[in-house]
PDB file of C-alpha atoms in Angstrom:
ATOM      1  CA  UNK X 129     -46.889 151.855  25.779  1.00  0.00           C
ATOM      2  CA  UNK X 130     -43.466 151.816  24.017  1.00  0.00           C
ATOM      3  CA  UNK X 131     -40.514 150.727  26.102  1.00  0.00           C
ATOM      4  CA  UNK X 132     -37.197 152.641  26.173  1.00  0.00           C
ATOM      5  CA  UNK X 133     -35.790 150.778  23.236  1.00  0.00           C
ATOM      6  CA  UNK X 134     -38.751 151.795  21.091  1.00  0.00           C
ATOM      7  CA  UNK X 135     -38.415 155.429  22.080  1.00  0.00           C
ATOM      8  CA  UNK X 136     -34.704 155.470  21.420  1.00  0.00           C
ATOM      9  CA  UNK X 137     -35.233 153.864  18.001  1.00  0.00           C
ATOM     10  CA  UNK X 138     -38.038 156.292  17.155  1.00  0.00           C
ATOM     11  CA  UNK X 139     -35.796 159.296  18.003  1.00  0.00           C
ATOM     12  CA  UNK X 140     -32.911 157.800  16.058  1.00  0.00           C
ATOM     13  CA  UNK X 141     -35.100 157.386  12.942  1.00  0.00           C
ATOM     14  CA  UNK X 142     -36.664 160.825  13.362  1.00  0.00           C
ATOM     15  CA  UNK X 143     -33.147 162.386  13.446  1.00  0.00           C
ATOM     16  CA  UNK X 144     -32.069 160.333  10.422  1.00  0.00           C
ATOM     17  CA  UNK X 145     -35.149 161.574   8.446  1.00  0.00           C
ATOM     18  CA  UNK X 146     -34.453 165.107   9.548  1.00  0.00           C
ATOM     19  CA  UNK X 147     -30.994 165.049   8.173  1.00  0.00           C
ATOM     20  CA  UNK X 148     -32.122 163.454   4.931  1.00  0.00           C
ATOM     21  CA  UNK X 149     -34.684 166.218   4.503  1.00  0.00           C
ATOM     22  CA  UNK X 150     -32.174 168.963   5.331  1.00  0.00           C
ATOM     23  CA  UNK X 151     -29.638 167.660   2.791  1.00  0.00           C
ATOM     24  CA  UNK X 152     -32.386 167.427   0.150  1.00  0.00           C
ATOM     25  CA  UNK X 153     -33.364 171.127   0.443  1.00  0.00           C
ATOM     26  CA  UNK X 154     -30.043 172.713   1.373  1.00  0.00           C
ATOM     27  CA  UNK X 155     -28.151 174.535  -1.391  1.00  0.00           C
ATOM     28  CA  UNK X 156     -24.810 173.142  -0.119  1.00  0.00           C
ATOM     29  CA  UNK X 157     -23.944 170.470   2.366  1.00  0.00           C
ATOM     30  CA  UNK X 158     -20.855 172.332   3.602  1.00  0.00           C
ATOM     31  CA  UNK X 159     -23.202 174.737   5.505  1.00  0.00           C
ATOM     32  CA  UNK X 160     -23.665 171.936   8.046  1.00  0.00           C
ATOM     33  CA  UNK X 161     -20.007 171.102   8.623  1.00  0.00           C
ATOM     34  CA  UNK X 162     -20.128 173.129  11.804  1.00  0.00           C
ATOM     35  CA  UNK X 163     -22.797 170.801  13.152  1.00  0.00           C
ATOM     36  CA  UNK X 164     -21.370 167.538  11.774  1.00  0.00           C
ATOM     37  CA  UNK X 165     -17.915 168.328  13.315  1.00  0.00           C
ATOM     38  CA  UNK X 166     -19.447 167.454  16.653  1.00  0.00           C
ATOM     39  CA  UNK X 167     -20.344 163.959  15.446  1.00  0.00           C
ATOM     40  CA  UNK X 168     -16.838 163.592  14.068  1.00  0.00           C
ATOM     41  CA  UNK X 169     -15.237 164.245  17.446  1.00  0.00           C
ATOM     42  CA  UNK X 170     -17.792 162.073  19.224  1.00  0.00           C
ATOM     43  CA  UNK X 171     -16.948 159.250  16.845  1.00  0.00           C
ATOM     44  CA  UNK X 172     -13.248 159.765  17.451  1.00  0.00           C
ATOM     45  CA  UNK X 173     -13.778 159.456  21.243  1.00  0.00           C
ATOM     46  CA  UNK X 174     -15.886 156.317  20.648  1.00  0.00           C
ATOM     47  CA  UNK X 175     -13.383 154.608  18.412  1.00  0.00           C
ATOM     48  CA  UNK X 176     -10.433 155.554  20.651  1.00  0.00           C
ATOM     49  CA  UNK X 177     -12.089 154.045  23.677  1.00  0.00           C
ATOM     50  CA  UNK X 178     -13.339 150.998  21.885  1.00  0.00           C
ATOM     51  CA  UNK X 179      -9.966 150.293  20.276  1.00  0.00           C
ATOM     52  CA  UNK X 180      -8.010 150.691  23.547  1.00  0.00           C
ATOM     53  CA  UNK X 181     -10.434 148.604  25.553  1.00  0.00           C
ATOM     54  CA  UNK X 182     -11.046 146.087  22.776  1.00  0.00           C
ATOM     55  CA  UNK X 183     -14.803 146.703  22.811  1.00  0.00           C
ATOM     56  CA  UNK X 184     -17.358 146.963  20.026  1.00  0.00           C
ATOM     57  CA  UNK X 185     -18.272 150.552  19.260  1.00  0.00           C
ATOM     58  CA  UNK X 186     -20.117 150.772  15.940  1.00  0.00           C
ATOM     59  CA  UNK X 187     -23.481 150.982  17.632  1.00  0.00           C
ATOM     60  CA  UNK X 188     -22.448 154.135  19.538  1.00  0.00           C
ATOM     61  CA  UNK X 189     -21.316 156.153  16.467  1.00  0.00           C
ATOM     62  CA  UNK X 190     -23.249 159.229  15.387  1.00  0.00           C
ATOM     63  CA  UNK X 191     -24.474 160.050  11.851  1.00  0.00           C
ATOM     64  CA  UNK X 192     -24.289 161.933   9.633  1.00  0.00           C
ATOM     65  CA  UNK X 193     -20.634 162.919   9.901  1.00  0.00           C
ATOM     66  CA  UNK X 194     -17.891 164.370   7.825  1.00  0.00           C
ATOM     67  CA  UNK X 195     -15.458 161.511   8.621  1.00  0.00           C
ATOM     68  CA  UNK X 196     -16.155 157.931   7.638  1.00  0.00           C
ATOM     69  CA  UNK X 197     -15.999 155.154  10.324  1.00  0.00           C
ATOM     70  CA  UNK X 198     -13.390 153.177   8.383  1.00  0.00           C
ATOM     71  CA  UNK X 199     -11.124 156.260   8.010  1.00  0.00           C
ATOM     72  CA  UNK X 200     -11.256 156.966  11.779  1.00  0.00           C
ATOM     73  CA  UNK X 201     -10.669 153.270  12.553  1.00  0.00           C
ATOM     74  CA  UNK X 202      -7.662 153.108  10.169  1.00  0.00           C
ATOM     75  CA  UNK X 203      -6.069 156.185  11.657  1.00  0.00           C
ATOM     76  CA  UNK X 204      -6.505 155.138  15.237  1.00  0.00           C
ATOM     77  CA  UNK X 205      -5.966 151.373  15.005  1.00  0.00           C
ATOM     78  CA  UNK X 206      -2.870 151.979  12.829  1.00  0.00           C
ATOM     79  CA  UNK X 207      -1.691 154.894  14.845  1.00  0.00           C
ATOM     80  CA  UNK X 208      -1.666 156.893  11.685  1.00  0.00           C
ATOM     81  CA  UNK X 209      -3.247 160.034  13.014  1.00  0.00           C
ATOM     82  CA  UNK X 210      -1.869 162.088  10.097  1.00  0.00           C
ATOM     83  CA  UNK X 211      -4.656 160.478   8.067  1.00  0.00           C
ATOM     84  CA  UNK X 212      -7.200 162.670   9.923  1.00  0.00           C
ATOM     85  CA  UNK X 213      -7.777 166.243   8.762  1.00  0.00           C
ATOM     86  CA  UNK X 214      -5.831 169.275  10.135  1.00  0.00           C
ATOM     87  CA  UNK X 215      -7.341 170.505  13.382  1.00  0.00           C
ATOM     88  CA  UNK X 216      -8.320 166.976  14.246  1.00  0.00           C
ATOM     89  CA  UNK X 217      -5.228 164.826  13.894  1.00  0.00           C
ATOM     90  CA  UNK X 218      -3.094 166.360  16.686  1.00  0.00           C
ATOM     91  CA  UNK X 219      -5.884 166.425  19.257  1.00  0.00           C
ATOM     92  CA  UNK X 220      -6.793 162.736  18.405  1.00  0.00           C
ATOM     93  CA  UNK X 221      -3.189 161.703  18.886  1.00  0.00           C
ATOM     94  CA  UNK X 222      -2.874 163.606  22.206  1.00  0.00           C
ATOM     95  CA  UNK X 223      -6.144 162.052  23.410  1.00  0.00           C
ATOM     96  CA  UNK X 224      -4.823 158.577  22.454  1.00  0.00           C
ATOM     97  CA  UNK X 225      -1.583 159.207  24.319  1.00  0.00           C
ATOM     98  CA  UNK X 226      -3.389 160.377  27.366  1.00  0.00           C
ATOM     99  CA  UNK X 227      -5.667 157.296  27.460  1.00  0.00           C
ATOM    100  CA  UNK X 228      -2.807 154.782  26.826  1.00  0.00           C
ATOM    101  CA  UNK X 229      -0.381 156.379  29.217  1.00  0.00           C
ATOM    102  CA  UNK X 230      -2.591 157.670  32.118  1.00  0.00           C
ATOM    103  CA  UNK X 231      -6.106 156.280  31.555  1.00  0.00           C
ATOM    104  CA  UNK X 232      -7.415 159.762  32.247  1.00  0.00           C
ATOM    105  CA  UNK X 233     -10.742 159.672  30.279  1.00  0.00           C
ATOM    106  CA  UNK X 234     -11.879 163.113  31.480  1.00  0.00           C
ATOM    107  CA  UNK X 235      -8.729 164.814  30.219  1.00  0.00           C
ATOM    108  CA  UNK X 236      -8.699 162.823  26.999  1.00  0.00           C
ATOM    109  CA  UNK X 237     -12.340 163.857  26.327  1.00  0.00           C
ATOM    110  CA  UNK X 238     -11.508 167.393  27.343  1.00  0.00           C
ATOM    111  CA  UNK X 239      -8.670 167.647  24.854  1.00  0.00           C
ATOM    112  CA  UNK X 240     -11.057 166.467  22.053  1.00  0.00           C
ATOM    113  CA  UNK X 241     -13.873 168.726  23.216  1.00  0.00           C
ATOM    114  CA  UNK X 242     -11.544 171.716  23.103  1.00  0.00           C
ATOM    115  CA  UNK X 243     -10.450 170.932  19.532  1.00  0.00           C
ATOM    116  CA  UNK X 244     -14.114 170.437  18.581  1.00  0.00           C
ATOM    117  CA  UNK X 245     -15.078 173.884  19.952  1.00  0.00           C
ATOM    118  CA  UNK X 246     -12.122 175.510  18.162  1.00  0.00           C
ATOM    119  CA  UNK X 247     -13.168 173.977  14.915  1.00  0.00           C
ATOM    120  CA  UNK X 248     -16.801 174.963  15.456  1.00  0.00           C
ATOM    121  CA  UNK X 249     -15.704 178.558  16.199  1.00  0.00           C
ATOM    122  CA  UNK X 250     -13.585 178.610  13.061  1.00  0.00           C
ATOM    123  CA  UNK X 251     -16.336 177.228  10.819  1.00  0.00           C
ATOM    124  CA  UNK X 252     -19.039 179.410  12.294  1.00  0.00           C
ATOM    125  CA  UNK X 253     -17.091 182.522  11.282  1.00  0.00           C
ATOM    126  CA  UNK X 254     -17.213 181.328   7.712  1.00  0.00           C
ATOM    127  CA  UNK X 255     -21.071 181.272   7.703  1.00  0.00           C
ATOM    128  CA  UNK X 256     -22.605 184.446   6.266  1.00  0.00           C
ATOM    129  CA  UNK X 257     -25.005 184.919   9.207  1.00  0.00           C
ATOM    130  CA  UNK X 258     -24.628 187.168  12.280  1.00  0.00           C
ATOM    131  CA  UNK X 259     -27.379 185.171  14.031  1.00  0.00           C
ATOM    132  CA  UNK X 260     -25.533 181.847  13.615  1.00  0.00           C
ATOM    133  CA  UNK X 261     -22.140 183.409  14.531  1.00  0.00           C
ATOM    134  CA  UNK X 262     -23.716 184.644  17.789  1.00  0.00           C
ATOM    135  CA  UNK X 263     -25.331 181.257  18.322  1.00  0.00           C
ATOM    136  CA  UNK X 264     -22.064 179.341  18.220  1.00  0.00           C
ATOM    137  CA  UNK X 265     -20.135 182.049  20.139  1.00  0.00           C
ATOM    138  CA  UNK X 266     -22.771 181.721  22.867  1.00  0.00           C
ATOM    139  CA  UNK X 267     -22.757 177.952  22.680  1.00  0.00           C
ATOM    140  CA  UNK X 268     -19.018 177.745  23.023  1.00  0.00           C
ATOM    141  CA  UNK X 269     -18.870 180.382  25.758  1.00  0.00           C
ATOM    142  CA  UNK X 270     -21.200 178.451  27.896  1.00  0.00           C
ATOM    143  CA  UNK X 271     -19.505 175.123  27.184  1.00  0.00           C
ATOM    144  CA  UNK X 272     -16.305 176.771  28.512  1.00  0.00           C
ATOM    145  CA  UNK X 273     -18.128 177.932  31.586  1.00  0.00           C
ATOM    146  CA  UNK X 274     -19.511 174.438  32.232  1.00  0.00           C
ATOM    147  CA  UNK X 275     -15.940 173.100  32.001  1.00  0.00           C
ATOM    148  CA  UNK X 276     -14.697 175.770  34.366  1.00  0.00           C
ATOM    149  CA  UNK X 277     -17.455 175.100  36.894  1.00  0.00           C
ATOM    150  CA  UNK X 278     -16.738 171.351  36.865  1.00  0.00           C
ATOM    151  CA  UNK X 279     -13.012 171.945  37.096  1.00  0.00           C
ATOM    152  CA  UNK X 280     -13.448 174.240  40.088  1.00  0.00           C
ATOM    153  CA  UNK X 281     -15.640 171.685  41.909  1.00  0.00           C
ATOM    154  CA  UNK X 282     -12.982 168.958  41.200  1.00  0.00           C
ATOM    155  CA  UNK X 283     -10.119 171.295  42.245  1.00  0.00           C
ATOM    156  CA  UNK X 284      -8.380 170.884  38.896  1.00  0.00           C
ATOM    157  CA  UNK X 285      -4.965 172.401  38.313  1.00  0.00           C
ATOM    158  CA  UNK X 286      -4.219 175.273  35.907  1.00  0.00           C
ATOM    159  CA  UNK X 287      -2.774 172.969  33.189  1.00  0.00           C
ATOM    160  CA  UNK X 288      -6.097 171.116  33.016  1.00  0.00           C
ATOM    161  CA  UNK X 289      -7.748 174.337  31.771  1.00  0.00           C
ATOM    162  CA  UNK X 290      -4.987 174.909  29.255  1.00  0.00           C
ATOM    163  CA  UNK X 291      -5.836 171.562  27.745  1.00  0.00           C
ATOM    164  CA  UNK X 292      -9.658 171.906  27.895  1.00  0.00           C
ATOM    165  CA  UNK X 293     -10.777 175.594  27.624  1.00  0.00           C
ATOM    166  CA  UNK X 294     -11.301 176.972  24.032  1.00  0.00           C
ATOM    167  CA  UNK X 295      -9.836 180.431  23.768  1.00  0.00           C
ATOM    168  CA  UNK X 296     -12.255 183.193  22.830  1.00  0.00           C
ATOM    169  CA  UNK X 297     -12.073 186.984  22.430  1.00  0.00           C
ATOM    170  CA  UNK X 298     -14.701 187.443  25.079  1.00  0.00           C
ATOM    171  CA  UNK X 299     -12.888 185.346  27.680  1.00  0.00           C
ATOM    172  CA  UNK X 300      -9.766 186.460  29.627  1.00  0.00           C
ATOM    173  CA  UNK X 301      -8.133 183.032  30.160  1.00  0.00           C
ATOM    174  CA  UNK X 302      -5.972 184.290  33.088  1.00  0.00           C
ATOM    175  CA  UNK X 303      -8.861 185.661  34.997  1.00  0.00           C
ATOM    176  CA  UNK X 304     -10.927 182.486  34.341  1.00  0.00           C
ATOM    177  CA  UNK X 305      -7.999 180.314  35.543  1.00  0.00           C
ATOM    178  CA  UNK X 306      -7.706 182.327  38.746  1.00  0.00           C
ATOM    179  CA  UNK X 307     -11.437 182.007  39.322  1.00  0.00           C
ATOM    180  CA  UNK X 308     -11.359 178.133  38.775  1.00  0.00           C
ATOM    181  CA  UNK X 309      -8.467 177.774  41.140  1.00  0.00           C
ATOM    182  CA  UNK X 310     -10.455 179.675  43.759  1.00  0.00           C
ATOM    183  CA  UNK X 311     -13.969 178.176  43.780  1.00  0.00           C
ATOM    184  CA  UNK X 312     -17.221 177.624  41.805  1.00  0.00           C
ATOM    185  CA  UNK X 313     -18.511 180.870  43.371  1.00  0.00           C
ATOM    186  CA  UNK X 314     -15.583 182.808  41.895  1.00  0.00           C
ATOM    187  CA  UNK X 315     -16.341 181.341  38.391  1.00  0.00           C
ATOM    188  CA  UNK X 316     -19.955 182.475  38.754  1.00  0.00           C
ATOM    189  CA  UNK X 317     -18.730 185.894  39.862  1.00  0.00           C
ATOM    190  CA  UNK X 318     -16.477 186.067  36.759  1.00  0.00           C
ATOM    191  CA  UNK X 319     -19.468 185.223  34.553  1.00  0.00           C
ATOM    192  CA  UNK X 320     -21.503 187.925  36.227  1.00  0.00           C
ATOM    193  CA  UNK X 321     -18.820 190.511  35.721  1.00  0.00           C
ATOM    194  CA  UNK X 322     -18.390 189.575  32.029  1.00  0.00           C
ATOM    195  CA  UNK X 323     -22.122 189.929  31.396  1.00  0.00           C
ATOM    196  CA  UNK X 324     -22.126 188.475  27.857  1.00  0.00           C
ATOM    197  CA  UNK X 325     -25.018 186.565  26.483  1.00  0.00           C
ATOM    198  CA  UNK X 326     -26.956 187.299  29.656  1.00  0.00           C
ATOM    199  CA  UNK X 327     -24.215 185.638  31.818  1.00  0.00           C
ATOM    200  CA  UNK X 328     -24.999 187.820  34.789  1.00  0.00           C
ATOM    201  CA  UNK X 329     -28.566 186.500  35.051  1.00  0.00           C
ATOM    202  CA  UNK X 330     -27.667 182.951  33.904  1.00  0.00           C
ATOM    203  CA  UNK X 331     -24.913 182.636  36.594  1.00  0.00           C
ATOM    204  CA  UNK X 332     -27.651 182.998  39.211  1.00  0.00           C
ATOM    205  CA  UNK X 333     -29.451 179.954  37.831  1.00  0.00           C
ATOM    206  CA  UNK X 334     -26.472 177.762  38.751  1.00  0.00           C
ATOM    207  CA  UNK X 335     -27.014 178.470  42.381  1.00  0.00           C
ATOM    208  CA  UNK X 336     -30.443 176.800  42.086  1.00  0.00           C
ATOM    209  CA  UNK X 337     -28.943 173.666  40.469  1.00  0.00           C
ATOM    210  CA  UNK X 338     -26.590 172.635  37.620  1.00  0.00           C
ATOM    211  CA  UNK X 339     -29.671 171.270  35.730  1.00  0.00           C
ATOM    212  CA  UNK X 340     -31.478 174.674  35.955  1.00  0.00           C
ATOM    213  CA  UNK X 341     -28.214 176.246  34.625  1.00  0.00           C
ATOM    214  CA  UNK X 342     -28.207 173.837  31.650  1.00  0.00           C
ATOM    215  CA  UNK X 343     -31.878 174.621  30.894  1.00  0.00           C
ATOM    216  CA  UNK X 344     -31.443 178.389  31.064  1.00  0.00           C
ATOM    217  CA  UNK X 345     -28.405 178.234  28.768  1.00  0.00           C
ATOM    218  CA  UNK X 346     -30.386 176.106  26.281  1.00  0.00           C
ATOM    219  CA  UNK X 347     -33.201 178.673  26.415  1.00  0.00           C
ATOM    220  CA  UNK X 348     -30.788 181.435  25.748  1.00  0.00           C
ATOM    221  CA  UNK X 349     -29.472 179.691  22.643  1.00  0.00           C
ATOM    222  CA  UNK X 350     -33.069 179.149  21.432  1.00  0.00           C
ATOM    223  CA  UNK X 351     -33.807 182.818  21.879  1.00  0.00           C
ATOM    224  CA  UNK X 352     -30.926 183.592  19.508  1.00  0.00           C
ATOM    225  CA  UNK X 353     -32.140 181.098  16.963  1.00  0.00           C
ATOM    226  CA  UNK X 354     -35.702 182.547  17.077  1.00  0.00           C
ATOM    227  CA  UNK X 355     -34.334 185.731  15.545  1.00  0.00           C
ATOM    228  CA  UNK X 356     -33.877 183.615  12.337  1.00  0.00           C
ATOM    229  CA  UNK X 357     -37.619 183.529  11.920  1.00  0.00           C
ATOM    230  CA  UNK X 358     -37.490 187.088  10.554  1.00  0.00           C
ATOM    231  CA  UNK X 359     -34.802 186.343   7.968  1.00  0.00           C
ATOM    232  CA  UNK X 360     -36.352 185.278   4.647  1.00  0.00           C
ATOM    233  CA  UNK X 361     -33.171 185.069   2.537  1.00  0.00           C
ATOM    234  CA  UNK X 362     -29.957 183.213   3.252  1.00  0.00           C
ATOM    235  CA  UNK X 363     -29.115 180.049   5.223  1.00  0.00           C
ATOM    236  CA  UNK X 364     -30.959 181.032   8.390  1.00  0.00           C
ATOM    237  CA  UNK X 365     -34.389 179.448   7.662  1.00  0.00           C
ATOM    238  CA  UNK X 366     -32.901 175.936   6.943  1.00  0.00           C
ATOM    239  CA  UNK X 367     -30.424 175.982   9.850  1.00  0.00           C
ATOM    240  CA  UNK X 368     -32.952 177.390  12.309  1.00  0.00           C
ATOM    241  CA  UNK X 369     -35.384 174.703  11.261  1.00  0.00           C
ATOM    242  CA  UNK X 370     -32.710 172.044  11.896  1.00  0.00           C
ATOM    243  CA  UNK X 371     -31.995 173.367  15.386  1.00  0.00           C
ATOM    244  CA  UNK X 372     -35.712 173.783  16.194  1.00  0.00           C
ATOM    245  CA  UNK X 373     -36.309 170.066  15.247  1.00  0.00           C
ATOM    246  CA  UNK X 374     -33.350 168.969  17.251  1.00  0.00           C
ATOM    247  CA  UNK X 375     -34.724 170.831  20.219  1.00  0.00           C
ATOM    248  CA  UNK X 376     -38.039 168.976  19.841  1.00  0.00           C
ATOM    249  CA  UNK X 377     -36.125 165.616  19.863  1.00  0.00           C
ATOM    250  CA  UNK X 378     -34.193 166.764  22.946  1.00  0.00           C
ATOM    251  CA  UNK X 379     -37.451 167.445  24.778  1.00  0.00           C
ATOM    252  CA  UNK X 380     -38.775 163.979  23.837  1.00  0.00           C
ATOM    253  CA  UNK X 381     -35.564 162.411  25.296  1.00  0.00           C
ATOM    254  CA  UNK X 382     -36.047 164.424  28.523  1.00  0.00           C
ATOM    255  CA  UNK X 383     -39.654 163.223  28.871  1.00  0.00           C
ATOM    256  CA  UNK X 384     -38.750 159.668  27.943  1.00  0.00           C
ATOM    257  CA  UNK X 385     -35.931 159.643  30.649  1.00  0.00           C
ATOM    258  CA  UNK X 386     -38.385 161.068  33.230  1.00  0.00           C
ATOM    259  CA  UNK X 387     -40.904 158.199  32.451  1.00  0.00           C
ATOM    260  CA  UNK X 388     -38.172 155.661  32.341  1.00  0.00           C
ATOM    261  CA  UNK X 389     -36.654 156.682  35.616  1.00  0.00           C
ATOM    262  CA  UNK X 390     -40.198 157.132  37.204  1.00  0.00           C
ATOM    263  CA  UNK X 391     -39.350 160.756  38.025  1.00  0.00           C
ATOM    264  CA  UNK X 392     -42.155 163.026  39.353  1.00  0.00           C
ATOM    265  CA  UNK X 393     -44.020 164.868  36.674  1.00  0.00           C
ATOM    266  CA  UNK X 394     -43.144 168.256  38.093  1.00  0.00           C
ATOM    267  CA  UNK X 395     -39.372 167.417  38.118  1.00  0.00           C
ATOM    268  CA  UNK X 396     -39.519 166.432  34.465  1.00  0.00           C
ATOM    269  CA  UNK X 397     -41.572 169.523  33.576  1.00  0.00           C
ATOM    270  CA  UNK X 398     -38.890 171.783  35.224  1.00  0.00           C
ATOM    271  CA  UNK X 399     -36.261 170.318  32.917  1.00  0.00           C
ATOM    272  CA  UNK X 400     -38.184 171.069  29.706  1.00  0.00           C
ATOM    273  CA  UNK X 401     -36.759 173.682  27.388  1.00  0.00           C
ATOM    274  CA  UNK X 402     -38.103 176.588  25.353  1.00  0.00           C
ATOM    275  CA  UNK X 403     -39.403 175.603  21.905  1.00  0.00           C
ATOM    276  CA  UNK X 404     -38.965 177.361  18.594  1.00  0.00           C
ATOM    277  CA  UNK X 405     -42.432 178.874  18.174  1.00  0.00           C
TER     278      UNK X 405
END
């Protein structure tokens, strides 16, 4: 059978072909900026850490992306953060300062993750699709909840949340902070009271395990995307196809990890997500 390197390479090539196909049929590439911005921020994190630690990083960069590797490299290595676009430059500089002054990787990543979510929320509102607006609002809502749950477990202070939680209309930041400062159970209670995007039911899944929570959240996101099957005009068919194919690749990664780590078949099966069918 194929070893882990073969599987990683196959998935990498599949994703590359997927994007090539998407760009060949999409009416405008800018439709996908909301997805590519994630790769931009991942690459900024990678270049930051590689530069500060004097390590090679090119192999860890994600493609496609809006920002070129050489532009990120020039901005960070030359400390010319203004070369990066608005909405990215300030967070990149802040993350750099945190890493160089405190070495706090979690906070540095959190600052960039918050900026990424803010940008995704902004870009998703420009897409002429209620389904995709709901998808990204749900995606960012649960990313915030994951941050809150981890922060509660680690007993983080209030200012950590200021730096890492993406503000949203559906979240009362003061209430969420109070919950985080109390306990994980208080965060789950807050989610249940909100009851947005099935958060009452989904909060219960965390009590089984964080892995189950991740799975149920992913299934909720897929259920939103499935609504795009019934839209014949607009951007939904292409974007929903992209998300469906990315879900298939995620499942392959989960199965490959289970085989690689010699996990029981039942354990791997429990981690599998809903497909776009």
